[in-house]
Tab-separated table of C-alpha atoms in Angstrom:
chain	number	residue	atom	x	y	z
A	1	UNK	CA	0.000	0.000	0.000
A	2	UNK	CA	1.245	3.463	-0.913
A	3	UNK	CA	0.354	6.668	0.931
A	4	UNK	CA	1.681	10.205	0.716
A	5	UNK	CA	1.126	13.602	2.285
A	6	UNK	CA	2.420	17.122	1.830
A	7	UNK	CA	5.619	17.596	3.805
A	8	UNK	CA	6.430	20.483	6.102
A	9	UNK	CA	9.448	21.345	3.980
A	10	UNK	CA	8.052	23.525	1.160
A	11	UNK	CA	7.485	21.567	-2.023
A	12	UNK	CA	8.219	18.186	-0.440
A	13	UNK	CA	6.115	15.032	-0.242
A	14	UNK	CA	6.426	12.454	2.537
A	15	UNK	CA	5.446	8.927	1.529
A	16	UNK	CA	5.351	5.330	2.703
A	17	UNK	CA	5.033	2.132	0.719
A	18	UNK	CA	4.484	-1.477	1.761
A	19	UNK	CA	3.782	-3.654	-1.290
A	20	UNK	CA	0.927	-6.090	-0.714
A	21	UNK	CA	1.969	-8.431	-3.530
A	22	UNK	CA	5.300	-9.897	-4.527
A	23	UNK	CA	5.260	-7.988	-7.798
A	24	UNK	CA	7.671	-5.343	-9.104
A	25	UNK	CA	6.620	-1.735	-8.709
A	26	UNK	CA	7.215	1.078	-11.170
A	27	UNK	CA	8.449	4.553	-10.224
A	28	UNK	CA	7.938	7.055	-13.025
A	29	UNK	CA	10.214	9.996	-13.858
A	30	UNK	CA	9.040	13.195	-12.146
A	31	UNK	CA	12.078	15.481	-11.994
A	32	UNK	CA	12.596	14.811	-8.280
A	33	UNK	CA	15.130	13.192	-5.972
A	34	UNK	CA	14.195	11.365	-2.754
A	35	UNK	CA	15.784	10.563	0.576
A	36	UNK	CA	14.764	6.967	1.321
A	37	UNK	CA	14.569	4.671	4.354
A	38	UNK	CA	14.546	0.887	3.966
A	39	UNK	CA	15.325	-1.782	6.552
A	40	UNK	CA	17.039	0.747	8.786
A	41	UNK	CA	19.249	2.141	6.009
A	42	UNK	CA	19.201	5.493	4.225
A	43	UNK	CA	19.483	5.812	0.464
A	44	UNK	CA	19.199	8.515	-2.180
A	45	UNK	CA	16.952	8.060	-5.210
A	46	UNK	CA	18.377	10.033	-8.085
A	47	UNK	CA	16.409	11.704	-10.863
A	48	UNK	CA	15.068	9.275	-13.457
A	49	UNK	CA	14.877	9.488	-17.225
A	50	UNK	CA	12.931	6.210	-17.428
A	51	UNK	CA	10.737	4.136	-15.159
A	52	UNK	CA	12.588	2.577	-12.228
A	53	UNK	CA	11.310	-0.960	-11.650
A	54	UNK	CA	11.494	-2.006	-7.995
A	55	UNK	CA	12.010	-5.512	-6.680
A	56	UNK	CA	9.039	-7.637	-5.683
A	57	UNK	CA	9.460	-7.559	-1.905
A	58	UNK	CA	7.019	-6.795	0.897
A	59	UNK	CA	9.324	-4.879	3.235
A	60	UNK	CA	8.388	-1.290	4.038
A	61	UNK	CA	9.857	1.829	2.452
A	62	UNK	CA	9.547	5.487	3.415
A	63	UNK	CA	10.768	8.596	1.684
A	64	UNK	CA	10.848	12.348	1.366
A	65	UNK	CA	10.491	13.543	-2.225
A	66	UNK	CA	12.080	16.954	-2.671
A	67	UNK	CA	10.822	19.645	-5.013
A	68	UNK	CA	12.602	19.311	-8.379
A	69	UNK	CA	16.080	20.807	-8.383
A	70	UNK	CA	16.405	21.338	-4.616
A	71	UNK	CA	17.858	18.003	-3.427
A	72	UNK	CA	21.453	18.500	-4.668
A	73	UNK	CA	21.824	21.542	-2.404
A	74	UNK	CA	20.072	19.932	0.572
A	75	UNK	CA	21.885	16.606	0.333
A	76	UNK	CA	25.184	17.839	-1.070
A	77	UNK	CA	24.889	15.259	-3.848
A	78	UNK	CA	25.363	16.302	-7.503
A	79	UNK	CA	22.299	15.161	-9.432
A	80	UNK	CA	24.234	13.690	-12.403
A	81	UNK	CA	26.107	11.331	-10.045
A	82	UNK	CA	22.882	9.561	-9.046
A	83	UNK	CA	20.992	9.766	-12.334
A	84	UNK	CA	18.772	6.683	-12.758
A	85	UNK	CA	20.242	5.172	-9.565
A	86	UNK	CA	19.339	4.265	-5.976
A	87	UNK	CA	22.482	4.771	-3.904
A	88	UNK	CA	23.303	4.080	-0.251
A	89	UNK	CA	23.818	7.377	1.563
A	90	UNK	CA	26.936	5.776	3.059
A	91	UNK	CA	28.459	5.795	-0.442
A	92	UNK	CA	27.910	9.558	-0.732
A	93	UNK	CA	28.519	10.968	2.759
A	94	UNK	CA	31.197	10.497	5.452
A	95	UNK	CA	30.478	7.405	7.561
A	96	UNK	CA	30.095	9.288	10.843
A	97	UNK	CA	27.518	11.666	9.406
A	98	UNK	CA	25.500	8.793	7.908
A	99	UNK	CA	25.519	6.889	11.217
A	100	UNK	CA	24.342	9.959	13.096
A	101	UNK	CA	21.476	10.710	10.709
A	102	UNK	CA	20.462	7.061	10.404
A	103	UNK	CA	20.289	6.689	14.174
A	104	UNK	CA	18.008	9.729	14.433
A	105	UNK	CA	15.653	8.422	11.731
A	106	UNK	CA	15.543	4.940	13.261
A	107	UNK	CA	14.849	6.385	16.722
A	108	UNK	CA	11.795	8.326	15.490
A	109	UNK	CA	8.236	7.186	16.094
A	110	UNK	CA	8.140	6.040	12.473
A	111	UNK	CA	10.655	6.277	9.604
A	112	UNK	CA	8.580	8.750	7.581
A	113	UNK	CA	8.465	11.180	10.500
A	114	UNK	CA	12.190	10.691	11.095
A	115	UNK	CA	12.970	11.395	7.441
A	116	UNK	CA	10.878	14.542	7.471
A	117	UNK	CA	12.686	15.820	10.553
A	118	UNK	CA	15.994	15.017	8.861
A	119	UNK	CA	14.923	16.907	5.739
A	120	UNK	CA	13.955	19.960	7.778
A	121	UNK	CA	17.302	19.911	9.561
A	122	UNK	CA	19.189	19.573	6.283
A	123	UNK	CA	17.254	22.515	4.847
A	124	UNK	CA	18.020	24.648	7.901
A	125	UNK	CA	21.738	24.003	7.472
A	126	UNK	CA	21.826	24.449	3.681
A	127	UNK	CA	21.799	27.488	1.444
A	128	UNK	CA	18.390	28.624	0.230
A	129	UNK	CA	17.267	26.975	-3.019
A	130	UNK	CA	18.037	28.896	-6.191
A	131	UNK	CA	14.716	30.661	-6.998
A	132	UNK	CA	15.513	30.456	-10.704
A	133	UNK	CA	15.141	26.662	-10.562
A	134	UNK	CA	11.559	26.990	-9.381
A	135	UNK	CA	10.853	29.324	-12.290
A	136	UNK	CA	12.344	26.771	-14.693
A	137	UNK	CA	10.100	24.030	-13.289
A	138	UNK	CA	7.023	26.238	-13.418
A	139	UNK	CA	7.685	27.362	-16.995
A	140	UNK	CA	8.515	23.930	-18.406
A	141	UNK	CA	5.783	22.321	-16.310
A	142	UNK	CA	3.270	24.652	-17.916
A	143	UNK	CA	4.454	23.614	-21.366
A	144	UNK	CA	6.564	26.646	-22.233
A	145	UNK	CA	9.261	25.785	-24.848
A	146	UNK	CA	12.888	25.604	-23.703
A	147	UNK	CA	13.991	28.576	-25.835
A	148	UNK	CA	11.146	30.739	-24.538
A	149	UNK	CA	11.958	29.682	-20.966
A	150	UNK	CA	15.594	30.711	-21.386
A	151	UNK	CA	14.571	34.079	-22.868
A	152	UNK	CA	12.080	34.690	-20.092
A	153	UNK	CA	14.752	34.041	-17.440
A	154	UNK	CA	17.411	36.079	-19.232
A	155	UNK	CA	19.667	33.083	-19.807
A	156	UNK	CA	21.450	31.785	-22.859
A	157	UNK	CA	20.696	28.248	-23.999
A	158	UNK	CA	24.034	26.941	-22.692
A	159	UNK	CA	23.596	28.674	-19.348
A	160	UNK	CA	20.155	27.132	-18.903
A	161	UNK	CA	21.484	23.704	-19.846
A	162	UNK	CA	24.331	23.936	-17.305
A	163	UNK	CA	22.005	25.069	-14.523
A	164	UNK	CA	19.537	22.282	-15.290
A	165	UNK	CA	22.215	19.616	-15.530
A	166	UNK	CA	23.549	20.474	-12.072
A	167	UNK	CA	20.125	20.696	-10.429
A	168	UNK	CA	18.103	18.018	-12.223
A	169	UNK	CA	20.733	15.662	-13.609
A	170	UNK	CA	19.774	16.383	-17.228
A	171	UNK	CA	19.068	19.287	-19.534
A	172	UNK	CA	15.910	21.385	-19.876
A	173	UNK	CA	14.612	19.432	-22.873
A	174	UNK	CA	14.531	16.202	-20.858
A	175	UNK	CA	13.054	18.006	-17.858
A	176	UNK	CA	10.302	19.445	-20.043
A	177	UNK	CA	9.566	15.998	-21.420
A	178	UNK	CA	9.364	14.474	-17.922
A	179	UNK	CA	7.085	17.241	-16.656
A	180	UNK	CA	4.888	16.899	-19.743
A	181	UNK	CA	4.492	13.190	-18.974
A	182	UNK	CA	3.371	13.993	-15.440
A	183	UNK	CA	0.969	16.623	-16.793
A	184	UNK	CA	-0.558	14.068	-19.160
A	185	UNK	CA	-0.894	11.423	-16.461
A	186	UNK	CA	-2.739	13.819	-14.170
A	187	UNK	CA	-5.253	14.490	-16.942
A	188	UNK	CA	-5.633	10.853	-17.978
A	189	UNK	CA	-6.131	9.716	-14.378
A	190	UNK	CA	-9.031	12.170	-14.112
A	191	UNK	CA	-10.681	10.384	-17.032
A	192	UNK	CA	-9.846	12.920	-19.738
A	193	UNK	CA	-9.927	11.118	-23.132
A	194	UNK	CA	-6.488	10.320	-24.500
A	195	UNK	CA	-6.787	12.570	-27.559
A	196	UNK	CA	-7.794	15.520	-25.378
A	197	UNK	CA	-5.080	14.635	-22.858
A	198	UNK	CA	-2.480	14.762	-25.629
A	199	UNK	CA	-3.654	18.171	-26.833
A	200	UNK	CA	-3.918	19.717	-23.374
A	201	UNK	CA	-0.571	18.322	-22.194
A	202	UNK	CA	1.288	19.672	-25.216
A	203	UNK	CA	1.806	16.637	-27.441
A	204	UNK	CA	1.533	16.829	-31.201
A	205	UNK	CA	-1.173	14.179	-31.200
A	206	UNK	CA	-2.324	11.032	-29.401
A	207	UNK	CA	0.318	8.904	-31.155
A	208	UNK	CA	3.033	11.222	-29.822
A	209	UNK	CA	1.618	10.832	-26.314
A	210	UNK	CA	1.575	7.042	-26.674
A	211	UNK	CA	5.211	6.929	-27.834
A	212	UNK	CA	6.426	9.165	-25.036
A	213	UNK	CA	4.589	7.215	-22.350
A	214	UNK	CA	5.984	3.920	-23.595
A	215	UNK	CA	9.538	5.313	-23.767
A	216	UNK	CA	9.498	6.990	-20.351
A	217	UNK	CA	7.212	4.645	-18.420
A	218	UNK	CA	7.942	1.374	-20.195
A	219	UNK	CA	4.254	0.508	-20.617
A	220	UNK	CA	1.365	1.566	-22.861
A	221	UNK	CA	-0.760	4.308	-21.333
A	222	UNK	CA	-3.819	2.100	-20.814
A	223	UNK	CA	-1.819	-0.563	-19.033
A	224	UNK	CA	-0.036	2.042	-16.937
A	225	UNK	CA	-3.387	3.401	-15.763
A	226	UNK	CA	-4.769	-0.065	-15.100
A	227	UNK	CA	-7.057	-0.068	-18.111
A	228	UNK	CA	-7.077	-2.954	-20.564
């Protein structure tokens, strides 16, 4: 069973997951990075450019999903280093710091609460997020073209690409594609017909939507949504 709630750290989501069946799960690209807890260990989920298929196990997971582009500053982990990966925090941080944070999370009433407290502490000790990154996410998430986004922010194309690569793990074109997928899924899950979903989300047509979903999610749209 999966459950999530809005976190106290602005833009974050706190979630828990305990699979009820021994079947692989599927985590779709969303532009975010997560701090994870599993079996008493802490891990970092990097940004994805394709669906991440989880193992078919029933043990519990918890996580804090950070607003796109903010995790590298909070965690001190360059996004490109964890692209399409799930990495033990012990492989990224000094051992003593990992032990200290892990002990605090494990001592909490529940792992999700412990992770949220850890995220708040990390944010308090880190520099403030670059406000430009939020504007990039908002512009591309609304379907604005990459060139128009760069012009609006007063950046050259190469500058925007460098900023996106550092914050998201990939360039603005890939980020726009990922955010467009999430936009389409929100519409389709509300029952909007696929052709209308494609038009409203910014695809050329329904066939374009179908291709993008299969490439990024690894499944046809109907199967992804549980429709046959």
